[in-house]
mmCIF file of C-alpha atoms and ligand atoms in Angstrom:
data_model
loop_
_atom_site.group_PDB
_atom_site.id
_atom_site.type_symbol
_atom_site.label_atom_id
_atom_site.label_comp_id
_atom_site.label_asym_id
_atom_site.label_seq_id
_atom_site.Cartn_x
_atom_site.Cartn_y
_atom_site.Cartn_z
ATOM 1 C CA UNK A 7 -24.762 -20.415 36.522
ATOM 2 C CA UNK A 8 -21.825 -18.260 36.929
ATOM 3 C CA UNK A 9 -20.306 -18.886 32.758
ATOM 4 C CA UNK A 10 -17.154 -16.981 31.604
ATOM 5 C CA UNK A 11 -15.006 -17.154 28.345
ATOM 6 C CA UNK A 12 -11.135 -17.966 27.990
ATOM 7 C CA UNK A 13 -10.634 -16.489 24.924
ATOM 8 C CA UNK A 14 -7.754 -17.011 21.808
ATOM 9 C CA UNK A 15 -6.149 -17.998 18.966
ATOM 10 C CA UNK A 16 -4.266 -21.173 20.603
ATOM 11 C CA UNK A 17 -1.997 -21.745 17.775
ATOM 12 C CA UNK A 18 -1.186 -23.845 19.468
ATOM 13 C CA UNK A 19 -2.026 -23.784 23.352
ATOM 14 C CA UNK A 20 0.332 -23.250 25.821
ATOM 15 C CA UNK A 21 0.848 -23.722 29.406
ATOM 16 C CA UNK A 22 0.422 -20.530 29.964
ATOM 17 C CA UNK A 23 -3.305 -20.864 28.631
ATOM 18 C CA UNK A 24 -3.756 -23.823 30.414
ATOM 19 C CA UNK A 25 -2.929 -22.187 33.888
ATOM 20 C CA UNK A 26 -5.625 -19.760 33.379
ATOM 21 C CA UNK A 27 -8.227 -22.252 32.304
ATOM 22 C CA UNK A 28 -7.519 -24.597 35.143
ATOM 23 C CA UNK A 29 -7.870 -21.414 37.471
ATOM 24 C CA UNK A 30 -10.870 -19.770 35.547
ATOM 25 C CA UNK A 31 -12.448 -23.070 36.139
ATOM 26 C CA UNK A 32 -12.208 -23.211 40.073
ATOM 27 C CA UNK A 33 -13.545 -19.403 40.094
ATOM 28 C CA UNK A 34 -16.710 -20.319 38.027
ATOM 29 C CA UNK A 35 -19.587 -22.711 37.482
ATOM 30 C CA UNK A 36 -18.702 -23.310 33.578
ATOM 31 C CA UNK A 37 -15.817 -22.263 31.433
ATOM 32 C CA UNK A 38 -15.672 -21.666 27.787
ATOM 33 C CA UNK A 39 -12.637 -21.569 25.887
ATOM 34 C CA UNK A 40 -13.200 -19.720 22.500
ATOM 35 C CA UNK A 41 -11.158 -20.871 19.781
ATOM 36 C CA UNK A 42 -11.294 -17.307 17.102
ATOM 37 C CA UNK A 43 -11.887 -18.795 13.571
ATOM 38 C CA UNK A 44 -9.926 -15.759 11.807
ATOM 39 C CA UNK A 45 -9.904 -16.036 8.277
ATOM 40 C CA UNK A 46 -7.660 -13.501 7.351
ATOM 41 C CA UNK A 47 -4.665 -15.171 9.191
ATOM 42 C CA UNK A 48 -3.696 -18.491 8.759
ATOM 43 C CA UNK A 49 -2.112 -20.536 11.737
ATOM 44 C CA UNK A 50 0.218 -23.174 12.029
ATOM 45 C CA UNK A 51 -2.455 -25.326 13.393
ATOM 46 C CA UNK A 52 -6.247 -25.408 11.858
ATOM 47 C CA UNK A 53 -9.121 -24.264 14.361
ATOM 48 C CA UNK A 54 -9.962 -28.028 14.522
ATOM 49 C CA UNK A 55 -6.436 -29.259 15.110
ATOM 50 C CA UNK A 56 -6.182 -26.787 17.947
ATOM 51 C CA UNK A 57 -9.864 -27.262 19.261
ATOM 52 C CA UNK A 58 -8.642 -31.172 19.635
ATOM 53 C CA UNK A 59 -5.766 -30.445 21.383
ATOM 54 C CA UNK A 60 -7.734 -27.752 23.798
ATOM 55 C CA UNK A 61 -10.162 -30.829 24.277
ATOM 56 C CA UNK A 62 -7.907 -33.529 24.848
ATOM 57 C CA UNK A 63 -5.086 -30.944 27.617
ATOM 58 C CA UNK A 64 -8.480 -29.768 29.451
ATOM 59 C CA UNK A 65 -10.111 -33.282 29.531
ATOM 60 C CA UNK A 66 -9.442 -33.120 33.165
ATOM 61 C CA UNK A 67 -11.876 -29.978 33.798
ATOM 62 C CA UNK A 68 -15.445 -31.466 34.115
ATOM 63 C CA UNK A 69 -16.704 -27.414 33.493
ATOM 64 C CA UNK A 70 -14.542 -26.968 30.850
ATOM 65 C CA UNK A 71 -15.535 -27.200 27.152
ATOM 66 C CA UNK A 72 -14.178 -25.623 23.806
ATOM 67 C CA UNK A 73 -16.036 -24.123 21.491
ATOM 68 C CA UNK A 74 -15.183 -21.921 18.124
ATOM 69 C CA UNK A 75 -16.029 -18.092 16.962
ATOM 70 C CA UNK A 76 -16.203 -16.338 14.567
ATOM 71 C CA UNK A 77 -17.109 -12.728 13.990
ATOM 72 C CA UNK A 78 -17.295 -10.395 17.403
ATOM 73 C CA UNK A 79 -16.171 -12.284 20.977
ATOM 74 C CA UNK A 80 -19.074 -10.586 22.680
ATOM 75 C CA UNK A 81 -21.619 -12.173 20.467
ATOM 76 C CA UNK A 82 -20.003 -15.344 20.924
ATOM 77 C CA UNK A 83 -20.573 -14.510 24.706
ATOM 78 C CA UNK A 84 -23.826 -13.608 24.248
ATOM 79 C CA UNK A 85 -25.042 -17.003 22.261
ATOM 80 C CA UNK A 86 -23.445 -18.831 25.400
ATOM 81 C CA UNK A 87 -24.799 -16.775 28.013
ATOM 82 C CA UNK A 88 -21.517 -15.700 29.253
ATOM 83 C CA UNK A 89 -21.018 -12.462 30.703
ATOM 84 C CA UNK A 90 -17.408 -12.421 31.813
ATOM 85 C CA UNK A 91 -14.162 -12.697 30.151
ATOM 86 C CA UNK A 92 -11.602 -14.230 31.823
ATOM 87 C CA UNK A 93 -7.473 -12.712 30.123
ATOM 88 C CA UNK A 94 -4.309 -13.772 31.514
ATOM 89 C CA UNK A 95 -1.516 -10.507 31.810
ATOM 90 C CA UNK A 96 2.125 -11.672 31.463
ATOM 91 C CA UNK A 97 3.308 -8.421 31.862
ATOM 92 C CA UNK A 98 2.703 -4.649 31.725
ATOM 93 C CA UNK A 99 3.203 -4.522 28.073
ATOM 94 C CA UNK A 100 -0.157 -6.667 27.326
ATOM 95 C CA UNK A 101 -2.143 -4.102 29.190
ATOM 96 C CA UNK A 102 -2.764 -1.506 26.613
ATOM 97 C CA UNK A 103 -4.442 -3.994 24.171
ATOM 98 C CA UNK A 104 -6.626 -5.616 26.900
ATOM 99 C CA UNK A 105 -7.551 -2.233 28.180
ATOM 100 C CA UNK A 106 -8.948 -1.109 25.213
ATOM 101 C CA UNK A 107 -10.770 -4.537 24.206
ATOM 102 C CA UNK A 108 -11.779 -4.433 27.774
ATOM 103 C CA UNK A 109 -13.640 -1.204 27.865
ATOM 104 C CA UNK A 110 -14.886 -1.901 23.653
ATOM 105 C CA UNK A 111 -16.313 -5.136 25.163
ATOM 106 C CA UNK A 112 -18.232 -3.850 28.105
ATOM 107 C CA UNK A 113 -19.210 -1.187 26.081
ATOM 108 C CA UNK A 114 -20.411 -2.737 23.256
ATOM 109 C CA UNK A 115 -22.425 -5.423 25.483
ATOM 110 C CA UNK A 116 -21.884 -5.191 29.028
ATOM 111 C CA UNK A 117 -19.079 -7.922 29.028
ATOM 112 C CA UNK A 118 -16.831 -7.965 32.257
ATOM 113 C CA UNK A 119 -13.294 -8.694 31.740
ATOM 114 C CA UNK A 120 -11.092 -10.238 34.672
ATOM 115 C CA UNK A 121 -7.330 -9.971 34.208
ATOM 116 C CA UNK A 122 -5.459 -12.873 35.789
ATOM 117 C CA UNK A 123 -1.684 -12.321 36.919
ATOM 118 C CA UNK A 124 0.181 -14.802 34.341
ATOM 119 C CA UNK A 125 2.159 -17.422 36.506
ATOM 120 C CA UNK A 126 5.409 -15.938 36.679
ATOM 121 C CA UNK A 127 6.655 -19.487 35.438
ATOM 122 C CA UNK A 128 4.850 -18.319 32.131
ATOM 123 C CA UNK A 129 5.345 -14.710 31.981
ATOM 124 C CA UNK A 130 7.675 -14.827 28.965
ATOM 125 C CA UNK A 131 5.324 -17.442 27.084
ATOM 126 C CA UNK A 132 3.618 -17.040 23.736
ATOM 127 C CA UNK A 133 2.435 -19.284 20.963
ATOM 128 C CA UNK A 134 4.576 -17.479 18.624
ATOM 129 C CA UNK A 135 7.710 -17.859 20.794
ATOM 130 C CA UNK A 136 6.981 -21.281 21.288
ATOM 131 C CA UNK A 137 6.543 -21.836 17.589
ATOM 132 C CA UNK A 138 9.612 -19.801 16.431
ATOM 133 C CA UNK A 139 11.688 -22.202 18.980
ATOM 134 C CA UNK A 140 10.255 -25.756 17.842
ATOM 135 C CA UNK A 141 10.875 -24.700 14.475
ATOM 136 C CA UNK A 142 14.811 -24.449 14.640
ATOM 137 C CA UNK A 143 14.942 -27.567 17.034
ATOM 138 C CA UNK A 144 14.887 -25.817 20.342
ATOM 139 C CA UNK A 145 13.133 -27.827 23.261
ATOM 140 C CA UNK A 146 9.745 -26.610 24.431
ATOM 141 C CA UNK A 147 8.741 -29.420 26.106
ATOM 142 C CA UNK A 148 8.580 -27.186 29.534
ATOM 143 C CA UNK A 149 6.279 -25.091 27.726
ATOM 144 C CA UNK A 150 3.931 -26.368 26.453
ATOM 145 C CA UNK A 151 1.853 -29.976 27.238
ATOM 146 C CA UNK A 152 3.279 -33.103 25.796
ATOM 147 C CA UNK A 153 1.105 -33.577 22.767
ATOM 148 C CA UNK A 154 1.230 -30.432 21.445
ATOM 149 C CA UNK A 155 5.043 -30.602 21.533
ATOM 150 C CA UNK A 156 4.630 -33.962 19.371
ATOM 151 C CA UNK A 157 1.973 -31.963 17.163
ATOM 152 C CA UNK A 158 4.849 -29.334 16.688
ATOM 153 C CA UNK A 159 7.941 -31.580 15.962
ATOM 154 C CA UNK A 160 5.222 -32.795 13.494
ATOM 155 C CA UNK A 161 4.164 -30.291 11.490
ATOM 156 C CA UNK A 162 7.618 -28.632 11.639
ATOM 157 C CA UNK A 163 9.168 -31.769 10.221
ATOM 158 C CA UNK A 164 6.908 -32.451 7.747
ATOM 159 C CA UNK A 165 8.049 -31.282 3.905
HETATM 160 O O1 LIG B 429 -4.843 -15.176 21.432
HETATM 161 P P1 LIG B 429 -5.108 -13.845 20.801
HETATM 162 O O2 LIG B 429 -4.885 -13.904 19.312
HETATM 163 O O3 LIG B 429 -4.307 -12.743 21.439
HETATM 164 O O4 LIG B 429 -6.660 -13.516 21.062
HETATM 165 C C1 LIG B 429 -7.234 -12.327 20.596
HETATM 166 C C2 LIG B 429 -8.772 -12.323 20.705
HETATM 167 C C3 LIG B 429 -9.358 -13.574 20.080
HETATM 168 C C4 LIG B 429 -9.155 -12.270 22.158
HETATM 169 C C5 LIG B 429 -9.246 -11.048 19.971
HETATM 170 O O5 LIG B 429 -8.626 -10.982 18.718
HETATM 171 C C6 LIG B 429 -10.754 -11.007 19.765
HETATM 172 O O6 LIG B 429 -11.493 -10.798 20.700
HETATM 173 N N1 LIG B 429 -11.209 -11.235 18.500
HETATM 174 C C7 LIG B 429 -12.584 -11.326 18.139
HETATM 175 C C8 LIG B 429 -13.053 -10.117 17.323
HETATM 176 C C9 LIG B 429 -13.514 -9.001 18.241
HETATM 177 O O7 LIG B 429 -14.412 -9.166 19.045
HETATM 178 N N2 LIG B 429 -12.851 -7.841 18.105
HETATM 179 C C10 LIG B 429 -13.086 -6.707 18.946
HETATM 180 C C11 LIG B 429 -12.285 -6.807 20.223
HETATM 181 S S1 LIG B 429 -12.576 -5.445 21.269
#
């Protein structure tokens, strides 16, 4: 069983994400996306709120499920016998960081990482970005799926 991890915070998920996923999953037996639990940072979204909206946007993907972590990625990798680590690169500038997690990673446990070109469509995309836009009105419905765009007009609304 080829088994590899999409890892992130998804707060919330993006297209972006989701065009990785969906391409992760045609590359391997079983994909895994790993929602980090991190308690020192809170999100817009709680870890469940975004682990139902992972669930619901990749319902599609019969070898896709969601899990959470907490603590180191490759022990999460480890507990689900997953040896490869699948990050999207939207540009040079996200290189650095993933080079150094890459080689920490492998080093610390043997995990592989595979860096997959970012769609170009998505090359400017973040969660933040996306959040800093919803919250003073702008549209990001071409960013990011449908129901997180309601979850967003949402929580941004509410008091
Ligand atoms: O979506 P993000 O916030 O850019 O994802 C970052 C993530 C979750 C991939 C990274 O923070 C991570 O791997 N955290 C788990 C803790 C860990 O293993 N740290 C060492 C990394 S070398």
């Amino acid at each position: 069983m080829r088994r590899a991890v999409c890892p992130g915070s998804f707060d919330p998920v993006t297209n972006g994400h989701l065009d990785i996923v969906g391409r992760a999953s045609r590359l391997f037996d079983e994909v895994i996306v790993g929602v980090l639990i991190n308690q020192s940072k809170s999100g817009l979204f709680t870890v469940e709120e975004r682990i139902d909206m992972l669930r619901e946007v990749t319902s599609s993907y019969d070898n896709v499920r969601v899990e959470s972590f907490r603590g180191l990625l490759v022990d999460f990798c480890r507990a689900q016998q997953a040896s490869v680590l699948i990050k999207g690169l939207r540009a040079v500038s996200d290189f650095d960081y993933e080079l150094q997690m890459a080689q920490m990673n492998i080093g610390l446990a043997g995990v592989e990482t595979l860096f997959m070109p970012t769609n170009p469509l998505y090359s400017f995309l973040s969660s933040s970005l996306v959040k800093d836009v919803a919250k003073w009105g702008g549209d990001v419905s071409a960013h990011v799926p449908e129901l997180v765009r309601e979850a967003l007009a949402t929580r941004l609304t509410q008091p």
